[in-house]
Amino acid sequence: MSLQIWIDGLFAGSVFAIIALSMTIVYQPTRIMNFAQGEGFILGAALGYQLVGVWKWPLIQSLVVLVIAAALMGFIMERMVMLPVQLSGSKFAWIIATLAAAMIFQSAFNIKYVNVTFSYFDLIEKDISIFGAKLSVQKLLVILMMIIVFIANDQFLKRTLWGRSIRAIAHNPDTSTILGIPTKPVIKLAFITGTIVIALVGFLASPVIIVAPAAGLFFTIQGFTAAIIGGVGSPKGAVVGGLMIGILDSVVRSWLGGTWGLFSTFFVLAVILILKPNGFFGKRVEGR
Amino acid sequence: MSDLRIEGLTITYGGAKALDNLSIEVKTGEFVALLGANGAGKTTTLRATSGLMRPAAGKIFFDGVEITKVPGHKRTALGIGHVPEGRQIFPDHTVEENLQLGTFVRRKHRAETTQSLEDMYGLFPRLKERHKQAAGTLSGGEAQMLAIARALMSRPKILMLDEPSLGLAPQLVLELFKYLKRLHAEQGLTILLVEQQARLALQLAQRAYILERGAVKIEGKSKDLINDPRVAEAYLGTAS
């Protein structure tokens, strides 16, 4: 088996890992798996295509607009998800609320970009050769971003008081409030940060992979799968799960053909759910 | 001055009135008990004071300032400490992390918060022994000590405790109340104590309010109430 397959898997795995990390960032204070998260990926890809690909804007300017747009999307998403959750009082309101948000954003992208796939040129058109295998700088950027986001999130949670309060909010928002922790602003910030992260990877990855305006849910499901395999809520789990399904997909594709890639991902998910229901690094989620 | 004054507070909860025009006052340095049967509105009173519930009517003053509309997390910084019903420690955080979360409002003064941590370990030596342990592994008594210590870490002017004796063995309840007495006597902490064990609470507190159906039914000095037959009636619900 050639090294190339593993490098391609590492890239795809990094994309899934960042998506899972961005979902983890939202999950940590809220215990909500946001099914609309993948729409942030589409936002990044769409803006990359529009600003860099079509309008030929300089990179820095495009990135600034991207971050602002993603922050705005995260802000809106928080209202779309948390408002119904708070108003209904139901434990399961988040499922329908996040799916509804996903559908709304997806429709918006479809209206603007009917029959378009978001692909544009590499930002840096350069390849690195590793023992005869090719790794483009664009892919390398995604892999590096994955490492940075992982370390930042992991250290933030473990080492800072803010990180510890995020875990506290997940456990009990009322008790966090009486200790003086601003629970609602923290949750808003989690949605905003998570959306910026996923929009950035959408922006960086879309020159390499084919992204359609309606593909948000696909990326959500990949991130969701990665998070479950690794253990929901754990940054380490998001990375391990993401890399596992990325590499598995790449290896199986080259071995049995393209259609088997997705099958193998969900097959592994099913097996892991039976053997390790909480994923590799997940803790049993205790009921409130 | 760190008086707590609640004026005409009404809170509706799912159509029913949890509090009905309730007025109470706790003066600086006082130890006041809030008693009453289940569902009388004791917990609701504390939750409203902490900003966890929005009143339909009425006002809450603290330190002479109206705080009715101040968001909950900002009231901690004003000096309101709350040990919630059922302790509510964070089981996955270590004992020390739980205590550090209590310093959230003072996080910019690291030297001071380190000192507070030492103070708490001095006050509750058992927490020091277990400071690296996950808080979920503590016994009921230890968990209650942790919940109180965590609330004290924010340096509250008033400490509100919601049934701290719940689920503790009688011996531990006495130990716990000894701590409360010390906090009040030695550190001059203002305390508002919600209790089911009325007799014990009346031995500790200087004054008490007895709630019934969301309003004050009886109020007075503890030594007058302790032998008042109406107090027992309020608990048995025979009064009408």
Coordinates of C-alpha atoms in Angstrom, one line a residue:
Chain A
M1 CA 0.0 0.0 0.0
S2 CA 1.5 3.3 -1.0
L3 CA 2.3 6.1 1.4
Q4 CA 0.2 8.4 -0.6
I5 CA -3.0 6.7 0.6
W6 CA -2.0 7.3 4.2
I7 CA -1.1 11.0 3.6
D8 CA -4.5 11.5 1.8
G9 CA -6.1 9.8 4.8
L10 CA -4.3 12.0 7.2
F11 CA -5.5 15.1 5.4
A12 CA -9.2 13.9 5.2
G13 CA -8.9 12.8 8.9
S14 CA -7.6 16.2 9.9
V15 CA -10.7 17.8 8.2
F16 CA -13.0 15.5 10.1
A17 CA -11.0 16.0 13.3
I18 CA -11.4 19.8 13.1
I19 CA -15.1 19.4 12.4
A20 CA -15.4 17.1 15.4
L21 CA -13.4 19.6 17.5
S22 CA -15.7 22.5 16.5
M23 CA -18.7 20.3 17.6
T24 CA -16.9 19.5 20.8
I25 CA -16.4 23.2 21.5
V26 CA -20.1 23.7 21.3
Y27 CA -20.8 20.5 23.2
Q28 CA -18.6 21.3 26.2
P29 CA -20.7 23.9 27.9
T30 CA -24.1 22.9 26.4
R31 CA -24.1 19.0 26.0
I32 CA -25.7 19.7 22.7
M33 CA -24.4 18.1 19.5
N34 CA -25.1 20.8 16.9
F35 CA -26.4 19.2 13.7
A36 CA -26.1 22.7 12.1
Q37 CA -22.3 22.8 12.7
G38 CA -21.5 21.6 9.2
E39 CA -23.2 24.7 7.7
G40 CA -20.2 26.6 9.1
F41 CA -18.0 24.5 6.9
I42 CA -20.1 25.4 3.8
L43 CA -19.9 29.1 4.8
G44 CA -16.1 28.9 4.8
A45 CA -16.1 27.1 1.5
A46 CA -18.6 29.5 -0.1
L47 CA -16.7 32.6 1.1
G48 CA -13.4 31.1 -0.1
Y49 CA -15.0 30.5 -3.5
Q50 CA -16.7 33.9 -3.7
L51 CA -14.0 36.1 -2.3
V52 CA -10.7 34.4 -3.3
G53 CA -11.9 32.4 -6.3
V54 CA -14.4 34.8 -8.0
W55 CA -13.6 38.3 -6.7
K56 CA -9.8 37.6 -6.4
W57 CA -9.6 39.4 -3.0
P58 CA -6.3 39.3 -1.2
L59 CA -6.0 36.5 1.4
I60 CA -5.9 38.7 4.5
Q61 CA -9.0 40.7 3.6
S62 CA -10.9 37.5 2.8
L63 CA -9.9 35.9 6.1
V64 CA -11.1 38.9 8.0
V65 CA -14.4 38.9 6.3
L66 CA -14.6 35.1 6.8
V67 CA -14.0 35.3 10.6
I68 CA -16.6 38.1 11.0
A69 CA -19.2 36.2 8.9
A70 CA -18.5 33.0 10.9
A71 CA -18.8 34.8 14.2
L72 CA -22.2 36.3 13.0
M73 CA -23.3 32.8 11.9
G74 CA -22.3 31.4 15.3
F75 CA -24.2 34.2 17.1
I76 CA -27.4 33.5 15.0
M77 CA -27.0 29.8 15.4
E78 CA -26.8 30.1 19.2
R79 CA -30.2 31.9 19.2
M80 CA -31.7 29.4 16.8
V81 CA -30.7 26.5 19.0
M82 CA -30.7 27.8 22.6
L83 CA -33.9 29.8 22.5
P84 CA -36.1 26.8 21.6
V85 CA -34.2 24.7 24.1
Q86 CA -34.7 27.3 26.9
L87 CA -38.3 28.0 26.1
S88 CA -39.5 24.4 25.6
G89 CA -37.7 23.0 28.6
S90 CA -37.6 19.7 26.8
K91 CA -34.5 17.5 27.1
F92 CA -34.7 16.7 23.4
A93 CA -35.6 20.1 21.9
W94 CA -31.9 20.6 20.8
I95 CA -32.3 17.7 18.2
I96 CA -35.0 19.4 16.3
A97 CA -33.7 22.9 16.9
T98 CA -30.2 22.1 15.5
L99 CA -31.6 20.1 12.5
A100 CA -34.0 23.0 11.7
A101 CA -31.0 25.5 11.8
A102 CA -29.1 23.1 9.5
M103 CA -32.0 23.1 7.0
I104 CA -32.4 26.9 7.1
F105 CA -28.8 27.5 6.4
Q106 CA -28.7 24.8 3.8
S107 CA -31.6 26.4 1.9
A108 CA -29.9 29.8 2.1
F109 CA -26.8 28.4 0.5
N110 CA -28.8 26.6 -2.1
I111 CA -30.6 29.7 -3.1
K112 CA -27.4 31.7 -3.6
Y113 CA -25.3 28.9 -5.2
V114 CA -27.6 26.7 -7.2
N115 CA -25.5 24.3 -9.3
V116 CA -22.2 25.5 -8.0
T117 CA -19.5 23.5 -6.3
F118 CA -17.1 25.5 -4.2
S119 CA -13.7 24.9 -5.5
Y120 CA -11.0 27.4 -6.2
F121 CA -7.2 27.3 -6.5
D122 CA -4.8 26.4 -3.8
L123 CA -3.7 29.4 -1.8
I124 CA -0.1 28.3 -2.1
E125 CA 0.4 26.1 -5.1
K126 CA 3.3 24.0 -3.9
D127 CA 3.8 20.4 -3.2
I128 CA 6.1 18.8 -0.7
S129 CA 7.5 15.4 -1.5
I130 CA 7.8 12.8 1.3
F131 CA 9.5 9.6 0.2
G132 CA 7.9 9.9 -3.3
A133 CA 4.4 10.7 -1.9
K134 CA 2.9 14.2 -2.6
L135 CA 1.6 16.5 0.1
S136 CA 0.4 19.9 -1.1
V137 CA 1.0 22.9 1.2
Q138 CA -2.8 23.4 1.2
K139 CA -3.3 20.0 2.8
L140 CA -0.4 20.6 5.2
L141 CA -2.1 23.8 6.4
V142 CA -5.2 21.8 7.3
I143 CA -3.1 19.2 9.2
L144 CA -1.3 22.0 11.1
M145 CA -4.6 23.7 11.9
M146 CA -5.9 20.5 13.3
I147 CA -2.9 20.2 15.7
I148 CA -3.2 23.9 16.7
V149 CA -6.9 23.7 17.4
F150 CA -6.5 20.5 19.4
I151 CA -3.7 21.8 21.6
A152 CA -5.4 25.1 22.2
N153 CA -8.7 23.5 23.1
D154 CA -7.2 20.8 25.3
Q155 CA -4.9 23.1 27.2
F156 CA -7.6 25.7 27.6
L157 CA -9.9 23.2 29.2
K158 CA -7.3 21.6 31.5
R159 CA -5.3 24.6 32.5
T160 CA -7.5 27.7 32.7
L161 CA -10.2 28.6 35.1
W162 CA -12.4 29.5 32.2
G163 CA -11.9 26.0 30.8
R164 CA -12.8 24.5 34.1
S165 CA -15.9 26.7 34.3
I166 CA -17.0 25.4 30.9
R167 CA -17.0 21.8 32.2
A168 CA -18.9 23.1 35.3
I169 CA -21.5 24.8 33.1
A170 CA -22.1 21.5 31.3
H171 CA -22.6 19.8 34.6
N172 CA -24.9 22.3 36.2
P173 CA -25.7 25.7 34.7
D174 CA -27.5 27.0 37.8
T175 CA -24.7 26.1 40.2
S176 CA -22.2 27.7 37.9
T177 CA -24.3 30.9 37.9
I178 CA -24.4 31.1 41.6
L179 CA -20.6 30.8 41.7
G180 CA -20.5 33.9 39.4
I181 CA -19.8 32.2 36.1
P182 CA -21.5 34.0 33.2
T183 CA -23.1 30.9 31.7
K184 CA -25.1 32.4 28.9
P185 CA -22.2 34.5 27.5
V186 CA -19.9 31.5 27.7
I187 CA -22.4 29.4 25.7
K188 CA -22.7 32.2 23.1
L189 CA -18.9 32.4 22.8
A190 CA -18.7 28.6 22.4
F191 CA -21.1 28.8 19.4
I192 CA -19.1 31.6 17.9
T193 CA -15.7 30.0 18.4
G194 CA -16.9 26.7 17.1
T195 CA -18.3 28.3 14.0
I196 CA -15.1 30.2 13.3
V197 CA -13.1 27.1 13.6
I198 CA -15.2 25.0 11.2
A199 CA -15.5 27.9 8.7
L200 CA -11.7 28.2 8.6
V201 CA -11.3 24.5 7.8
G202 CA -14.0 24.8 5.2
F203 CA -12.1 27.7 3.7
L204 CA -8.8 25.8 3.8
A205 CA -10.1 22.4 2.6
S206 CA -12.4 23.4 -0.2
P207 CA -9.7 23.9 -2.8
V208 CA -8.8 20.2 -2.2
I209 CA -12.1 18.5 -1.7
I210 CA -15.4 18.9 -3.6
V211 CA -17.9 20.9 -1.5
A212 CA -21.5 21.4 -2.6
P213 CA -23.8 24.0 -1.1
A214 CA -26.0 21.2 0.4
A215 CA -23.2 19.2 1.8
G216 CA -23.3 20.7 5.3
L217 CA -25.1 17.7 6.8
F218 CA -22.6 15.3 5.3
F219 CA -19.7 17.1 7.1
T220 CA -21.8 17.3 10.3
I221 CA -22.3 13.6 10.2
Q222 CA -18.6 12.9 9.6
G223 CA -17.7 15.1 12.5
F224 CA -20.4 13.6 14.6
T225 CA -19.1 10.1 13.8
A226 CA -15.6 11.1 14.6
A227 CA -16.7 12.6 17.9
I228 CA -18.7 9.5 18.9
I229 CA -15.8 7.1 18.0
G230 CA -13.3 9.2 20.0
G231 CA -15.7 10.0 22.8
V232 CA -18.1 12.9 22.8
G233 CA -16.8 16.0 24.5
S234 CA -13.1 15.0 24.6
P235 CA -10.7 17.0 22.3
K236 CA -8.4 14.0 22.2
G237 CA -11.3 11.8 21.2
A238 CA -12.3 14.2 18.4
V239 CA -8.8 14.0 16.9
V240 CA -8.4 10.3 17.3
G241 CA -11.9 9.6 15.9
G242 CA -11.4 12.1 13.0
L243 CA -8.0 10.6 12.0
M244 CA -9.4 7.1 12.3
I245 CA -12.3 7.6 9.9
G246 CA -10.2 9.7 7.5
I247 CA -7.5 7.1 7.2
L248 CA -9.9 4.2 7.1
D249 CA -11.9 5.9 4.4
S250 CA -8.8 6.5 2.3
V251 CA -7.4 3.0 2.7
V252 CA -10.7 1.2 2.0
R253 CA -11.4 3.4 -1.0
S254 CA -8.1 2.5 -2.7
W255 CA -8.6 -1.1 -1.8
L256 CA -12.2 -1.8 -2.6
G257 CA -13.3 1.3 -4.5
G258 CA -15.0 4.6 -3.6
T259 CA -18.4 3.4 -2.6
W260 CA -16.9 1.3 0.2
G261 CA -15.3 4.2 2.0
L262 CA -18.4 5.6 3.7
F263 CA -19.7 2.1 4.4
S264 CA -16.5 1.2 6.3
T265 CA -16.8 4.4 8.3
F266 CA -20.3 3.6 9.6
F267 CA -19.4 -0.1 10.0
V268 CA -16.6 0.9 12.3
L269 CA -18.9 3.3 14.1
A270 CA -21.4 0.5 14.7
V271 CA -18.7 -1.9 16.0
I272 CA -17.3 0.7 18.3
L273 CA -20.7 1.7 19.7
I274 CA -21.1 -2.0 20.7
L275 CA -17.6 -2.5 22.1
K276 CA -17.0 1.0 23.6
P277 CA -20.3 2.8 23.9
N278 CA -18.7 6.0 25.2
G279 CA -15.9 6.0 22.5
F280 CA -12.2 5.8 23.2
F281 CA -11.8 8.8 25.5
G282 CA -15.4 9.6 26.5
K283 CA -16.8 9.5 29.9
R284 CA -20.2 8.1 30.7
V285 CA -22.5 11.1 30.6
E286 CA -24.2 11.3 33.9
G287 CA -27.9 12.3 33.9
R288 CA -28.8 15.7 35.3
Chain B
M1 CA -23.9 47.4 55.4
S2 CA -24.8 44.3 53.6
D3 CA -28.5 43.9 54.5
L4 CA -30.6 41.7 52.3
R5 CA -34.2 43.0 52.0
I6 CA -36.9 41.2 50.0
E7 CA -40.1 43.2 49.5
G8 CA -43.4 41.8 48.3
L9 CA -41.8 39.1 46.2
T10 CA -44.2 37.0 44.1
I11 CA -43.0 34.1 41.9
T12 CA -45.2 32.0 39.8
Y13 CA -44.1 28.6 38.8
G14 CA -46.2 26.7 36.2
G15 CA -49.3 28.7 37.0
A16 CA -49.0 28.2 40.8
K17 CA -47.7 30.9 43.1
A18 CA -44.4 29.6 44.7
L19 CA -44.0 32.9 46.5
D20 CA -46.9 35.2 47.3
N21 CA -46.0 38.7 48.3
L22 CA -43.1 37.6 50.6
S23 CA -41.1 40.1 52.5
I24 CA -38.1 39.2 54.7
E25 CA -35.0 41.0 55.9
V26 CA -31.6 39.9 57.0
K27 CA -29.4 42.5 58.6
T28 CA -25.6 42.6 58.5
G29 CA -24.1 40.1 60.9
E30 CA -27.4 38.3 61.6
F31 CA -28.0 34.6 61.6
V32 CA -31.5 34.1 60.3
A33 CA -33.4 30.8 59.7
L34 CA -36.0 30.3 57.0
L35 CA -38.3 27.5 58.1
G36 CA -41.4 25.8 56.8
A37 CA -42.9 22.7 55.4
N38 CA -41.9 21.3 52.0
G39 CA -43.2 23.5 49.2
A40 CA -43.5 26.5 51.5
G41 CA -41.2 28.5 49.2
K42 CA -37.9 28.4 51.1
T43 CA -35.8 27.2 48.2
T44 CA -37.6 29.6 45.8
T45 CA -36.7 32.5 48.0
L46 CA -33.0 31.6 47.9
R47 CA -33.0 31.0 44.1
A48 CA -34.7 34.3 43.5
T49 CA -32.1 36.1 45.7
S50 CA -29.4 34.4 43.6
G51 CA -31.0 35.4 40.4
L52 CA -31.9 31.9 39.2
M53 CA -35.7 32.8 39.1
R54 CA -37.4 35.8 37.8
P55 CA -40.0 37.3 40.1
A56 CA -43.4 38.3 38.7
A57 CA -43.5 41.1 41.3
G58 CA -41.6 42.5 44.1
K59 CA -38.1 43.8 44.8
I60 CA -34.8 42.5 46.2
F61 CA -32.3 44.9 47.8
F62 CA -28.8 44.1 48.8
D63 CA -26.4 46.5 50.4
G64 CA -29.0 49.2 49.9
V65 CA -29.1 48.7 46.1
E66 CA -31.9 47.1 44.2
I67 CA -30.7 43.9 42.5
T68 CA -34.0 42.5 41.2
K69 CA -32.8 42.9 37.6
V70 CA -29.1 42.1 38.1
P71 CA -28.2 38.8 36.3
G72 CA -27.4 35.9 38.6
H73 CA -23.7 35.6 37.9
K74 CA -23.2 39.3 38.8
R75 CA -24.8 38.9 42.2
T76 CA -22.0 36.7 43.3
A77 CA -19.5 39.5 42.9
L78 CA -21.8 41.7 45.0
G79 CA -21.3 39.3 47.9
I80 CA -24.2 36.8 47.7
G81 CA -23.0 33.3 48.4
H82 CA -25.4 30.4 47.9
V83 CA -24.9 26.7 48.9
P84 CA -27.7 25.1 46.8
E85 CA -30.0 22.3 47.8
G86 CA -28.3 18.9 47.4
R87 CA -24.8 20.5 47.5
Q88 CA -24.3 20.4 43.7
I89 CA -20.6 19.9 43.8
F90 CA -19.0 19.2 40.4
P91 CA -18.3 15.4 40.6
D92 CA -15.8 15.2 37.7
H93 CA -13.7 18.2 39.0
T94 CA -11.2 17.6 41.7
V95 CA -11.8 19.0 45.2
E96 CA -9.3 21.8 44.6
E97 CA -10.9 22.6 41.2
N98 CA -14.3 22.9 42.8
L99 CA -12.8 25.3 45.3
Q100 CA -11.1 27.3 42.5
L101 CA -14.4 27.6 40.7
G102 CA -15.6 29.4 43.8
T103 CA -13.0 32.1 43.2
F104 CA -14.3 32.8 39.7
V105 CA -15.4 36.4 40.6
R106 CA -12.1 37.1 42.2
R107 CA -9.9 35.4 39.6
K108 CA -7.9 38.5 38.9
H109 CA -6.4 38.5 42.4
R110 CA -4.4 35.3 42.4
A111 CA -2.4 35.8 45.6
E112 CA -5.6 36.5 47.5
T113 CA -7.4 33.4 46.1
T114 CA -4.4 31.2 47.0
Q115 CA -4.6 32.5 50.5
S116 CA -8.4 31.7 50.6
L117 CA -7.6 28.2 49.5
E118 CA -5.2 27.8 52.4
D119 CA -7.8 29.3 54.7
M120 CA -10.4 26.7 53.6
Y121 CA -8.0 23.8 54.0
G122 CA -7.3 25.2 57.5
L123 CA -11.1 25.3 58.2
F124 CA -11.8 21.9 56.6
P125 CA -8.7 19.8 57.0
R126 CA -10.4 16.8 55.4
L127 CA -10.7 18.7 52.1
K128 CA -7.0 19.2 52.1
E129 CA -6.3 15.5 52.5
R130 CA -8.5 14.9 49.4
H131 CA -7.7 17.9 47.4
K132 CA -6.6 15.9 44.3
Q133 CA -9.5 13.5 44.4
A134 CA -12.5 13.8 42.1
A135 CA -15.2 15.5 44.2
G136 CA -17.7 12.7 43.2
T137 CA -15.8 10.3 45.5
L138 CA -16.4 12.3 48.6
S139 CA -18.8 11.2 51.4
G140 CA -22.0 13.1 52.0
G141 CA -20.5 15.1 54.9
E142 CA -17.3 15.9 53.0
A143 CA -19.3 17.0 49.9
Q144 CA -21.4 19.3 52.1
M145 CA -18.2 20.8 53.6
L146 CA -16.9 21.3 50.0
A147 CA -20.1 23.0 48.9
I148 CA -19.8 25.4 51.8
A149 CA -16.1 26.0 51.3
R150 CA -16.7 26.6 47.6
A151 CA -19.3 29.3 48.3
L152 CA -17.0 30.9 50.9
M153 CA -14.2 31.1 48.3
S154 CA -16.1 34.0 46.6
R155 CA -15.8 35.9 50.0
P156 CA -19.6 36.4 50.3
K157 CA -21.0 39.0 52.7
I158 CA -24.1 36.8 53.1
L159 CA -24.1 33.1 52.9
M160 CA -27.4 31.4 52.1
L161 CA -27.6 27.6 52.8
D162 CA -30.3 25.4 51.4
E163 CA -30.9 22.4 53.7
P164 CA -27.3 21.6 54.4
S165 CA -28.3 18.8 56.8
L166 CA -30.1 16.9 54.1
G167 CA -28.9 13.3 53.9
L168 CA -26.3 13.6 56.7
A169 CA -26.1 11.4 59.7
P170 CA -27.1 13.2 62.9
Q171 CA -23.6 13.3 64.2
L172 CA -22.4 15.1 61.0
V173 CA -25.3 17.5 61.2
L174 CA -24.1 18.6 64.6
E175 CA -20.6 19.0 63.3
L176 CA -21.8 21.0 60.3
F177 CA -23.8 23.3 62.5
K178 CA -20.8 23.8 64.7
Y179 CA -18.9 25.1 61.6
L180 CA -21.8 27.4 60.7
K181 CA -21.8 28.8 64.3
R182 CA -18.0 29.4 64.1
L183 CA -18.3 31.2 60.7
H184 CA -21.0 33.4 62.1
A185 CA -19.3 34.1 65.5
E186 CA -15.6 34.3 64.4
Q187 CA -15.8 35.7 60.9
G188 CA -19.0 37.8 61.3
L189 CA -20.6 36.2 58.3
T190 CA -24.2 37.0 57.7
I191 CA -26.1 33.7 57.3
L192 CA -29.6 32.9 55.9
L193 CA -30.3 29.2 56.7
V194 CA -33.0 27.2 55.1
E195 CA -33.7 24.1 57.2
Q196 CA -36.2 21.2 57.6
Q197 CA -34.8 20.5 61.1
A198 CA -36.5 23.4 62.7
R199 CA -35.5 22.8 66.3
L200 CA -31.8 22.6 65.4
A201 CA -32.0 25.7 63.3
L202 CA -33.7 27.7 66.0
Q203 CA -30.9 26.8 68.4
L204 CA -28.4 28.3 66.0
A205 CA -30.2 31.3 64.5
Q206 CA -31.0 34.6 66.2
R207 CA -34.2 35.1 64.3
A208 CA -36.5 33.0 62.1
Y209 CA -39.2 33.3 59.5
I210 CA -41.7 30.5 59.1
L211 CA -43.1 30.3 55.7
E212 CA -46.4 28.8 54.6
R213 CA -47.6 28.7 51.0
G214 CA -45.1 31.2 49.8
A215 CA -45.7 33.9 52.5
V216 CA -44.4 34.6 56.0
K217 CA -46.6 33.0 58.5
I218 CA -44.7 33.6 61.7
E219 CA -41.6 35.6 62.4
G220 CA -39.7 36.3 65.6
K221 CA -36.7 35.7 67.8
S222 CA -35.6 32.1 67.9
K223 CA -35.8 31.8 71.7
D224 CA -39.5 32.9 71.5
L225 CA -40.3 30.6 68.6
I226 CA -38.6 27.5 69.9
N227 CA -41.5 26.7 72.3
D228 CA -44.2 28.2 70.1
P229 CA -46.8 25.6 69.3
R230 CA -47.6 27.4 66.0
V231 CA -44.2 26.4 64.7
A232 CA -44.9 22.7 65.0
E233 CA -48.3 23.3 63.5
A234 CA -46.8 25.0 60.5
Y235 CA -44.7 21.9 59.9
L236 CA -47.5 19.5 60.3
G237 CA -49.7 21.6 58.1
T238 CA -52.6 21.6 60.6
A239 CA -52.9 25.3 60.8
S240 CA -55.3 27.0 58.5

